[in-house]
Short mmCIF file of C-alpha atoms in Angstrom, two decimals:
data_model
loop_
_atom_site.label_atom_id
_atom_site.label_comp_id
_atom_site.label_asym_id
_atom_site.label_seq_id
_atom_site.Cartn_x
_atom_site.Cartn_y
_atom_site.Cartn_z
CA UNK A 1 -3.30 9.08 1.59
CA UNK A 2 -4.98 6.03 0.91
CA UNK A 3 -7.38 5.12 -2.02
CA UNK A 4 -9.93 4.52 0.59
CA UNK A 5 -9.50 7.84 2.26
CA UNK A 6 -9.01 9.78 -1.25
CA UNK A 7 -12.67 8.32 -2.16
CA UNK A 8 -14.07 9.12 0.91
CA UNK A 9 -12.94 12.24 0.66
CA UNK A 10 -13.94 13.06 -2.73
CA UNK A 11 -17.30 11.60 -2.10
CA UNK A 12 -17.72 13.40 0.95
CA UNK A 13 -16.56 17.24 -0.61
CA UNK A 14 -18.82 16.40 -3.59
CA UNK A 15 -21.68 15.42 -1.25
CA UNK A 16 -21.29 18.61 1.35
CA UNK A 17 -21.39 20.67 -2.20
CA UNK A 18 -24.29 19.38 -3.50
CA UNK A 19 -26.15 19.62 -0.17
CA UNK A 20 -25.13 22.88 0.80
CA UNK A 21 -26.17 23.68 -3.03
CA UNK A 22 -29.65 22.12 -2.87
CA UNK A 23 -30.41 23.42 0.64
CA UNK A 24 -29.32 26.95 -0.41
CA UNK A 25 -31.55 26.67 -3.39
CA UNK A 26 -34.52 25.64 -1.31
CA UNK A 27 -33.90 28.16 1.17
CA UNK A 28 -33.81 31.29 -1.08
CA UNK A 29 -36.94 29.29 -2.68
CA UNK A 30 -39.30 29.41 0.76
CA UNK A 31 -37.85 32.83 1.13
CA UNK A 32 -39.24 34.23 -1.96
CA UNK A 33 -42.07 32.25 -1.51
CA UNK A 34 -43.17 33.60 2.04
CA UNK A 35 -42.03 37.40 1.13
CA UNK A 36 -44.44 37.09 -1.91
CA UNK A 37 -47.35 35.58 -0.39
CA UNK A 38 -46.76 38.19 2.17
CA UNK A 39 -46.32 40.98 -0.39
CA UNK A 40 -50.22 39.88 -1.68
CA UNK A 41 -51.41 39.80 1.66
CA UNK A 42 -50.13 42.99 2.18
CA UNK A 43 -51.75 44.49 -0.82
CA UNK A 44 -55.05 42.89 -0.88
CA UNK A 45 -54.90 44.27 2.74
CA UNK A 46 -54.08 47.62 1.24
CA UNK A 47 -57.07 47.39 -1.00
CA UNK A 48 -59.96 46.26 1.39
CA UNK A 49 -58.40 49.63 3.78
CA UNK A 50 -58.61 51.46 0.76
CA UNK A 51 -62.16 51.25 0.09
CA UNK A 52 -63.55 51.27 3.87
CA UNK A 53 -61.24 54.92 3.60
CA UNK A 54 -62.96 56.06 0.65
CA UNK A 55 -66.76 55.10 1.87
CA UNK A 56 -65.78 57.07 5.20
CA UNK A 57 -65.62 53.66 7.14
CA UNK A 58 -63.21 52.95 10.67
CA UNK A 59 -60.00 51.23 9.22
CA UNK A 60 -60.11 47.83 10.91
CA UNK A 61 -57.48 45.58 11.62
CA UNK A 62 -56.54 42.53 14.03
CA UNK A 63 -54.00 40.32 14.32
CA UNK A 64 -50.59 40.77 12.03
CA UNK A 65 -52.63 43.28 10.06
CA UNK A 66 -52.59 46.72 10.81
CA UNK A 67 -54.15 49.72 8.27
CA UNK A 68 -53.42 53.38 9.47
CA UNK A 69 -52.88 56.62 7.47
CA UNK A 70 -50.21 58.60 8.51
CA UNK A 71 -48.21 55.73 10.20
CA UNK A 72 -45.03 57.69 11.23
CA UNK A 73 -43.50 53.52 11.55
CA UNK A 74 -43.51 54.10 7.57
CA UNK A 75 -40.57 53.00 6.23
CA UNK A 76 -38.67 55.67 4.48
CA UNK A 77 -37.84 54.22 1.01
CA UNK A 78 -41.81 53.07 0.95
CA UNK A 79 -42.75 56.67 1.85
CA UNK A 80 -40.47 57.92 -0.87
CA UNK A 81 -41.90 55.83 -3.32
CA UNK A 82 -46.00 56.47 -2.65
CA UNK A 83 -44.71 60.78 -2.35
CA UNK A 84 -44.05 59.81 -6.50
CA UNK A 85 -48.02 59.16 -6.48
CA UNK A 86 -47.32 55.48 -6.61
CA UNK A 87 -48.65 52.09 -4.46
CA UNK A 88 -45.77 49.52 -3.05
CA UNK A 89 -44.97 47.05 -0.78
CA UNK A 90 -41.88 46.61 1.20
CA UNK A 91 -39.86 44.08 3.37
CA UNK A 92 -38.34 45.66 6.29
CA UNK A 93 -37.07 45.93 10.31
CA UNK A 94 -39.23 48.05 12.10
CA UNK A 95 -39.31 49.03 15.59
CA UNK A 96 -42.04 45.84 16.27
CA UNK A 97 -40.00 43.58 14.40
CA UNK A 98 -39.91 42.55 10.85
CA UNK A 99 -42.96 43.22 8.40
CA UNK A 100 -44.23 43.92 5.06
CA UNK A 101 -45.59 47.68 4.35
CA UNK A 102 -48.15 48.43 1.98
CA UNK A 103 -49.15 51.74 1.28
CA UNK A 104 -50.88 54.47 -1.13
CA UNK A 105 -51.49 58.15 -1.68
CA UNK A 106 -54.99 59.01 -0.37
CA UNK A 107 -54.78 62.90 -0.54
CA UNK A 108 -53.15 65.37 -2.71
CA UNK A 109 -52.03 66.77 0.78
CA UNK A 110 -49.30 63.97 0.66
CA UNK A 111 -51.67 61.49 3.03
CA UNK A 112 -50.51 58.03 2.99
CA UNK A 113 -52.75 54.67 3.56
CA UNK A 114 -50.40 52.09 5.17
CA UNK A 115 -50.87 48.34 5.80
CA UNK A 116 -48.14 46.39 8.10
CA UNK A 117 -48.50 42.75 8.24
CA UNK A 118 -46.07 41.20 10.92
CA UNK A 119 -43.29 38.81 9.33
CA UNK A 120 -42.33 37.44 12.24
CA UNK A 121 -44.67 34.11 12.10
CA UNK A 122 -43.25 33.75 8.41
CA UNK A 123 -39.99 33.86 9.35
CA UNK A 124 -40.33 31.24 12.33
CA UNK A 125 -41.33 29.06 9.39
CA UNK A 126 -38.53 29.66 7.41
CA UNK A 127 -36.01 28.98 10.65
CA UNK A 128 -38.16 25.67 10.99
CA UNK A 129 -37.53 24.38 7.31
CA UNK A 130 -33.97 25.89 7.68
CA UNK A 131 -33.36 23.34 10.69
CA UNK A 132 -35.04 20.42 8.69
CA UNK A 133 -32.81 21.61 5.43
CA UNK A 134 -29.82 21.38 7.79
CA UNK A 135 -31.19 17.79 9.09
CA UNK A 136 -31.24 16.95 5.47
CA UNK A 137 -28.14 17.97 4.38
CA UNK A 138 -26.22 15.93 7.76
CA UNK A 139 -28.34 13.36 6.91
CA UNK A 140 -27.79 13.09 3.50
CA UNK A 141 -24.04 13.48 3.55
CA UNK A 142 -23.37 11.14 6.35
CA UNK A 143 -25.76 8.23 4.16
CA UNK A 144 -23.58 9.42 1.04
CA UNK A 145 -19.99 9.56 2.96
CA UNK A 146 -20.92 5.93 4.35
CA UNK A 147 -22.06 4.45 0.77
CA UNK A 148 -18.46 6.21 -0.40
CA UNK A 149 -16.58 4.45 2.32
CA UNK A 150 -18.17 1.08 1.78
CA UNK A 151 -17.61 1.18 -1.64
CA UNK A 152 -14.07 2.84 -1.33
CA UNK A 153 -13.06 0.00 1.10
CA UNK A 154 -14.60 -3.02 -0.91
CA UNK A 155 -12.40 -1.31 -3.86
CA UNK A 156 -9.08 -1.06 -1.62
CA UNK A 157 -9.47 -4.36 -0.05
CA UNK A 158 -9.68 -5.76 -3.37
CA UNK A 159 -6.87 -4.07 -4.42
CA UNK A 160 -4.77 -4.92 -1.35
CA UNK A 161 -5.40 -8.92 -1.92
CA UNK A 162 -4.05 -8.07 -5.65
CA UNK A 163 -1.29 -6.07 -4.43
CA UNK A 164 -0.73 -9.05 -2.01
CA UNK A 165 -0.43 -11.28 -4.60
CA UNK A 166 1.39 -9.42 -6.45
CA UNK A 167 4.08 -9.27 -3.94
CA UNK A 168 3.81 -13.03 -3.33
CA UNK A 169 4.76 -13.98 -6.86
CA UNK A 170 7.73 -11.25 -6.70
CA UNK A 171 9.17 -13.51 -3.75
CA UNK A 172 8.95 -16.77 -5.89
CA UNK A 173 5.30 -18.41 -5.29
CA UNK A 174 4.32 -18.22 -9.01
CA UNK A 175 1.51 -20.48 -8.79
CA UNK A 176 -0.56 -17.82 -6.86
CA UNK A 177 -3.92 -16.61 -8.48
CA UNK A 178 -6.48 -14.01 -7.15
CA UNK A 179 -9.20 -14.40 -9.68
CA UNK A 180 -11.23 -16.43 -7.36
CA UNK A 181 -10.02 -14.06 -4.46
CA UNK A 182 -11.36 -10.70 -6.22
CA UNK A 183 -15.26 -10.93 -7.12
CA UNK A 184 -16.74 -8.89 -9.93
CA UNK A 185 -16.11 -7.75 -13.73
CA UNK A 186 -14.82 -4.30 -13.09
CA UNK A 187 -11.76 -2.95 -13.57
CA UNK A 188 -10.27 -4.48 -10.61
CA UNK A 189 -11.14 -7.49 -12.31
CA UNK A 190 -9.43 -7.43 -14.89
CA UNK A 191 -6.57 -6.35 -13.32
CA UNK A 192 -6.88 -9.51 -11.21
CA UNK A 193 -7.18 -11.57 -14.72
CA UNK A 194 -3.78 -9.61 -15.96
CA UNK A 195 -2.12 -10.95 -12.85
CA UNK A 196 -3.27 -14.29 -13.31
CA UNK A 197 -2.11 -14.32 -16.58
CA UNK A 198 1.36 -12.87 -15.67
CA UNK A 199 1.65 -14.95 -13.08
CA UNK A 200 1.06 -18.13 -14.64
CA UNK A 201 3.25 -17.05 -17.87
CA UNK A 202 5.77 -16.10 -15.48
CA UNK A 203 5.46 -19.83 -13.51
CA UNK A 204 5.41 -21.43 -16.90
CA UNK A 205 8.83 -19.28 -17.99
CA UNK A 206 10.22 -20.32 -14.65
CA UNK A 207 9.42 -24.37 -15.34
CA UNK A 208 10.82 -24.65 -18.79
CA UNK A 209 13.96 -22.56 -17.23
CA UNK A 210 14.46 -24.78 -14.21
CA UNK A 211 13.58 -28.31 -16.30
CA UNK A 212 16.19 -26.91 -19.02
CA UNK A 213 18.74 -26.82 -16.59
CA UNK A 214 17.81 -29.74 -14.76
CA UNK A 215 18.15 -31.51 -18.09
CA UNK A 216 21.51 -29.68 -18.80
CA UNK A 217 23.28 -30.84 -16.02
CA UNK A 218 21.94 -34.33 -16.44
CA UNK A 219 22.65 -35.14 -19.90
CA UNK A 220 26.34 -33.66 -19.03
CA UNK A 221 27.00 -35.84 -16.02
CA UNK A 222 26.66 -39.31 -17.87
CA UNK A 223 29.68 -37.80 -20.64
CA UNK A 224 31.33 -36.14 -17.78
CA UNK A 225 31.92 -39.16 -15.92
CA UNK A 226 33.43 -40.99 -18.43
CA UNK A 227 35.57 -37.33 -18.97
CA UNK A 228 37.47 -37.84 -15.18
CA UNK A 229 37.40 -41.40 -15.91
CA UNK A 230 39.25 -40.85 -19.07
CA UNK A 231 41.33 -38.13 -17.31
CA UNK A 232 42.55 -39.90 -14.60
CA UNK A 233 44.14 -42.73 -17.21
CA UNK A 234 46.26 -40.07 -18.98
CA UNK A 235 50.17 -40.15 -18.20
CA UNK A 236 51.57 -38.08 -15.34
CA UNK A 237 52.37 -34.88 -16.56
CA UNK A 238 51.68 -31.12 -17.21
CA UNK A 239 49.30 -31.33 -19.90
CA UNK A 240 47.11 -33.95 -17.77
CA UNK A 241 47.35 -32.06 -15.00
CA UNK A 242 45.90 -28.89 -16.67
CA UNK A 243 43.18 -31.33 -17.76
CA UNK A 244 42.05 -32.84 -15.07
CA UNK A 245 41.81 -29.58 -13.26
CA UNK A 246 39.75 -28.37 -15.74
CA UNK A 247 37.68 -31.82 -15.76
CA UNK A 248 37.13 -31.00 -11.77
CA UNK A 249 35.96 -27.44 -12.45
CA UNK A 250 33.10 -28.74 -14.77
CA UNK A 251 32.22 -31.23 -12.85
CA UNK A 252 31.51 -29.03 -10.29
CA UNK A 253 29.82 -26.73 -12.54
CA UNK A 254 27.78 -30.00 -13.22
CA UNK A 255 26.60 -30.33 -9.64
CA UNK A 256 26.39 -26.84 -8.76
CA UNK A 257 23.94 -26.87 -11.57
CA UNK A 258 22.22 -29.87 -10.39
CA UNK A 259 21.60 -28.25 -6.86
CA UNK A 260 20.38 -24.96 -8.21
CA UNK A 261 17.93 -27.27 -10.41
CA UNK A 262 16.95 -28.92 -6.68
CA UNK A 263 16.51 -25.06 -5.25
CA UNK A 264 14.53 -23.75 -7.54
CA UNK A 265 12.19 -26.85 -7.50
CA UNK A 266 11.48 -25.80 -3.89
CA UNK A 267 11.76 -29.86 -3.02
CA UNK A 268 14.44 -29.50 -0.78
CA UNK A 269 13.11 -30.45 3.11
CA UNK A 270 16.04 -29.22 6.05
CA UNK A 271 17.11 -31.45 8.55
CA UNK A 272 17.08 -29.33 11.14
CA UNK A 273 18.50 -29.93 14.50
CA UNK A 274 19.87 -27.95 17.54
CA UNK A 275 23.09 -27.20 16.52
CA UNK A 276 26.05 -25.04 18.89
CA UNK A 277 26.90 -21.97 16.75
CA UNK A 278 30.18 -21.59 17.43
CA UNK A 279 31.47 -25.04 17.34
CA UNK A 280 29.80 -25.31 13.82
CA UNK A 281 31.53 -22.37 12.54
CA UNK A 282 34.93 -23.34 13.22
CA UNK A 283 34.14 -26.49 11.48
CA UNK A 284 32.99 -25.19 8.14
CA UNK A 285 36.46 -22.45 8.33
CA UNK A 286 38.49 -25.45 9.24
CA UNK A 287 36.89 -27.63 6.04
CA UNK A 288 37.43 -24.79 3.96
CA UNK A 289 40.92 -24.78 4.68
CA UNK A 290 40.81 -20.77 4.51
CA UNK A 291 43.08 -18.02 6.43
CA UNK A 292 39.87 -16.57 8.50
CA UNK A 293 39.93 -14.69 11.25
CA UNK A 294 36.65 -16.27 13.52
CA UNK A 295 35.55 -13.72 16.26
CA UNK A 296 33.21 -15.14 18.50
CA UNK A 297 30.96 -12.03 20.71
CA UNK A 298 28.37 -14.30 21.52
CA UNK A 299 27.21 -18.13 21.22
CA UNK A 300 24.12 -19.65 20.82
CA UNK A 301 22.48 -22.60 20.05
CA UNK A 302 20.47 -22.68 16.61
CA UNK A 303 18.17 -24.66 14.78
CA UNK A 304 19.34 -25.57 11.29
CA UNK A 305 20.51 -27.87 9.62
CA UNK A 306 23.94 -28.42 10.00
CA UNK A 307 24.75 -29.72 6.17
CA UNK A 308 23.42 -26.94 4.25
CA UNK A 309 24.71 -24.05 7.11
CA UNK A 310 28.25 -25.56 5.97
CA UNK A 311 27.73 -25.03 2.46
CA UNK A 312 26.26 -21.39 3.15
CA UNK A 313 28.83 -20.39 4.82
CA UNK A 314 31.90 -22.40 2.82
CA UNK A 315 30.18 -20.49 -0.42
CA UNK A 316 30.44 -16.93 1.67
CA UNK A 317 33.95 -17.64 2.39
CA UNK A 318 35.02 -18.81 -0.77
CA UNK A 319 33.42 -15.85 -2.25
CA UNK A 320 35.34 -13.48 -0.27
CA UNK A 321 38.32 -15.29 -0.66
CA UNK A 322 37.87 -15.51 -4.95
CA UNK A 323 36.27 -11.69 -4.95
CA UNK A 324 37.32 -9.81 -1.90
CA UNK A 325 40.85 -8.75 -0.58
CA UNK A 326 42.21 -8.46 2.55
CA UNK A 327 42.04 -10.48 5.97
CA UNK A 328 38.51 -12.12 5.88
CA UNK A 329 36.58 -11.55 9.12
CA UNK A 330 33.85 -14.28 10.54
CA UNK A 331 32.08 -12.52 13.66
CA UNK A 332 29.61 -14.84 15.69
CA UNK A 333 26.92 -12.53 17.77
CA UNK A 334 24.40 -14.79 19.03
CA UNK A 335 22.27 -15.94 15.89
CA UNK A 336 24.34 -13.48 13.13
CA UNK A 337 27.08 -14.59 11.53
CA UNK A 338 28.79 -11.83 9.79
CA UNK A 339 31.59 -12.18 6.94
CA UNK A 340 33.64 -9.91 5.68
CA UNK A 341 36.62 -9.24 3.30
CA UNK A 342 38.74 -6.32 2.77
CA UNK A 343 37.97 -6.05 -1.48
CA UNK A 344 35.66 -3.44 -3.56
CA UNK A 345 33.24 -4.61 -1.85
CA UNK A 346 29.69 -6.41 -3.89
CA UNK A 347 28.93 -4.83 -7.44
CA UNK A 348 25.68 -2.66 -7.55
CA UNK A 349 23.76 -4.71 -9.14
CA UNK A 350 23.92 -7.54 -6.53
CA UNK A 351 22.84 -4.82 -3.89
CA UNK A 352 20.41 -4.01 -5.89
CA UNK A 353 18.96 -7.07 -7.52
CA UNK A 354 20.72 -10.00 -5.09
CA UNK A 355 22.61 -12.57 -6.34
CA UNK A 356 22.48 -13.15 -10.31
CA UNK A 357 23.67 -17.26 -11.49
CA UNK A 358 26.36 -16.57 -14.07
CA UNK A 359 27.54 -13.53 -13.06
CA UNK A 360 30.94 -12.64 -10.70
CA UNK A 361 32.66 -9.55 -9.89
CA UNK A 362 35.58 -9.65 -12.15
CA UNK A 363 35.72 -9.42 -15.60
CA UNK A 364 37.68 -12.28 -16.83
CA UNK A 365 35.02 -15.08 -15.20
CA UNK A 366 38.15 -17.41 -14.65
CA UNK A 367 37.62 -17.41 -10.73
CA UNK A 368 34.07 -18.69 -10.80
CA UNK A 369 30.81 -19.00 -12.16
CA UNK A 370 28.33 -17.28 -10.03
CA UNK A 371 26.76 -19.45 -8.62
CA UNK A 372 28.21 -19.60 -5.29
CA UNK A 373 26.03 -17.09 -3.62
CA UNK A 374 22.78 -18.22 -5.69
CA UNK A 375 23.25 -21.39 -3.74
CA UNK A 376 23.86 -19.83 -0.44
CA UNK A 377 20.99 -17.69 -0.70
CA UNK A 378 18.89 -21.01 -1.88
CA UNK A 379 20.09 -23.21 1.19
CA UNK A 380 19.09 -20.04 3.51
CA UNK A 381 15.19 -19.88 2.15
CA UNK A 382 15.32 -23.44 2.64
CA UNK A 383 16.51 -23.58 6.63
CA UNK A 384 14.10 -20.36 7.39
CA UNK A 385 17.56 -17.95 7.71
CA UNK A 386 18.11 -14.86 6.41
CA UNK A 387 20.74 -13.89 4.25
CA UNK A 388 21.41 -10.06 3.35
CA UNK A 389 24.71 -8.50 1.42
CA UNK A 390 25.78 -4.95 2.27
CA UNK A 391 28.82 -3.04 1.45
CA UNK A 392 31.25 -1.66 4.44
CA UNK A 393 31.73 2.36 4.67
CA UNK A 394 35.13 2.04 5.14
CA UNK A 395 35.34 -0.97 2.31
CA UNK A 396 34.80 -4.78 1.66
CA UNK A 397 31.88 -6.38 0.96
CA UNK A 398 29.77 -7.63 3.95
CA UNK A 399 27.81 -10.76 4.23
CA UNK A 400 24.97 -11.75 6.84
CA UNK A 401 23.30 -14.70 7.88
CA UNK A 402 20.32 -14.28 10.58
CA UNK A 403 19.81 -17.75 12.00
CA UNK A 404 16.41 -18.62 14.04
CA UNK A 405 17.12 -19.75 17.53
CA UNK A 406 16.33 -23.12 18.32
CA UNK A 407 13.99 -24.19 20.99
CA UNK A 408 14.64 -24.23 24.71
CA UNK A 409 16.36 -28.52 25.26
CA UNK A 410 13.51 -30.83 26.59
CA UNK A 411 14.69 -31.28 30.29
CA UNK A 412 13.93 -34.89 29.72
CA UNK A 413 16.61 -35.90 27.74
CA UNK A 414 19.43 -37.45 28.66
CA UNK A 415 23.29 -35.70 27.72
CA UNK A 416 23.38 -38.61 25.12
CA UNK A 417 20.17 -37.76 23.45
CA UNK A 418 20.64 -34.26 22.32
CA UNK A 419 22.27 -33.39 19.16
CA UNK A 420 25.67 -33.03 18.22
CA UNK A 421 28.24 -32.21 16.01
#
């Protein structure tokens, strides 16, 4: 259940309580109120028939009020009472309906003086304020259920364009701020301002992370250059050759570095061009110079940019090649391009967290520096793919890359004018 709906709810139980409370309270109230007044009537009824009795006078009555002696209609816990030598009044369903007895002993015989006043006019009234209570109460708990939702849904939209936010930053836009977005100096506020904080902390973190290794790899390529240069002048043999293979490794480290420093800047722009799936893949296995084993369901024509797809894909297969074990599978259905080795398959924490820069597989970090994938998974955001890494029941590790399709060709271009390999 929603906020919203939990405040609604609560708002709405807590109103029905209160109503059903109040009108109960004023119910019972007019209840007691018309027996009493009733009650008096009744009794200064009782008195007035009481005195024309004793002077020897007709017993009058008209209307609701009726005066008799001997009235076998007497209730029976009323007659018990006056038979004690006692006057009373009494509340009860007769055979005309409901009314209130009075009565007293007249005679030592046991004669009783009796006054009935009808009830039934009283209780119409009471069935006529029990319909406005009702009114009320509908009334009063729609009015309070509507304030509730109002002010439950001004609360949860608030919340949502924080929780919106929230997830925006998570996916890499750290410059996003929802103070201006969330009016107010509640509590939602505030949680708005701890965002905004976080979130700018968190963009500043990033910046001083990305310009450090921005600067890194540029302060290393001016000594690295002279490095190969230095390398390449050594005399042939197995000492030089272990060197400048270990020269080549850093200087790639170097420029992986450099276009990690590019990625995380966000200033890389695609060049993105219709591009035949299948023809492309073969050319990034055959550059690779890999064993792969290129299955081809379905082609189809994509929009990406041809470059960067390359070094996706070369960093998937190199990755399975370094990591996995096994024949290395490349399937082609449509706009997914699956790879797969035959290995342990991708650690946990890669599932889990994607791809972490500096970290591999194996334990001795000799076959790599991790970041191979980071890259891939860079060059995707920036052509609009989608790149996901799953494990295989039956074992390997399992890379895919979702492609978006590329427009229908403009029937007014010639075969010379469309893009090509």
């Amino acid at each position: 259940m929603t906020l919203r709906r939990q405040i609604a709810t609560a708002v709405a139980a807590i109103s029905v309580l209160v109503a059903v409370a109040v009108g109960l309270l004023v119910h019972q109230a007019m209840v007691r109120q018309h027996v009493d007044q009733a009650r008096g009537s009744a009794l200064t009824a009782l008195d007035a028939a009481l005195g024309s009795f004793e002077r020897n006078e007709e017993l009058t009555g008209g209307g609701r009020r009726q005066a008799a002696v001997g009235d076998p209609a007497l209730p029976a816990r009323l007659r018990a009472l006056v038979a004690e030598g006692r006057r009373g009044s009494l509340l009860a369903q007769g055979p005309e309906g409901e009314s209130v007895w009075a009565a007293v002993p007249v005679r030592s015989d046991g004669e009783v003086l009796s006054v009935r006043i009808d009830f039934a006019q009283d209780r119409r009234a009471i069935a006529d304020l029990d319909r406005i209570i009702l009114l009320a109460v509908v009334a009063s708990v729609f009015i309070t259920v509507l304030a509730g939702v109002l002010v439950a849904d001004r609360i949860s939209r608030r919340l949502r364009t924080a929780a919106t936010a929230a997830r925006g930053i998570a996916a890499g836009r750290t410059d996003t701020r929802i103070g201006e977005l969330v009016d107010g100096r509640d509590e939602v506020a505030d949680l708005a301002a701890a965002v905004d904080l976080m979130s700018r902390e968190l963009h500043r973190r990033l910046e001083d992370e990305q310009r450090f290794t921005a600067d890194v790899a540029h302060e290393l390529r001016t000594p690295l250059t002279g490095l190969v240069t230095a390398a390449e002048l050594l005399p042939p043999g197995r000492p030089t050759q272990l060197v400048q293979n270990r020269v080549q490794a850093l200087r790639a480290l170097v420029e992986d570095l450099l276009e990690v420093s590019r990625l995380d800047a966000d200033v890389e722009t695609p060049d993105l061009a219709a591009v035949p799936l299948d023809r492309a893949v073969r050319r990034t296995v055959t550059l690779t110079g890999l064993d792969v084993d290129v299955e081809v369901r379905a082609d189809a024509s994509v929009r990406t940019d041809l470059r960067r797809l390359d070094r996706i894909l070369g960093n998937l297969l190199l990755n399975a090649d370094r990591h996995g074990g096994g024949p290395i599978h490349l399937h082609v259905d449509g706009h997914r391009l699956t790879v797969r080795d035959h290995g342990p398959g991708f650690p946990d924490e890669l599932l889990r967290d994607g791809p972490q820069r500096f970290r591999t597989s194996v334990r001795e970090r000799g076959r790599g520096h991790g970041l191979g994938l980071t890259i891939a998974q860079g060059h995707t955001r920036v052509i609009g793919a989608t790149l996901t890494f799953t494990n295989h029941p039956t074992g390997g590790a399992v890379a895919t890359l979702l492609l978006p399709s590329a427009p229908a060709p403009d029937p007014g271009l010639t075969p010379d004018e469309v893009p090509s390999l």
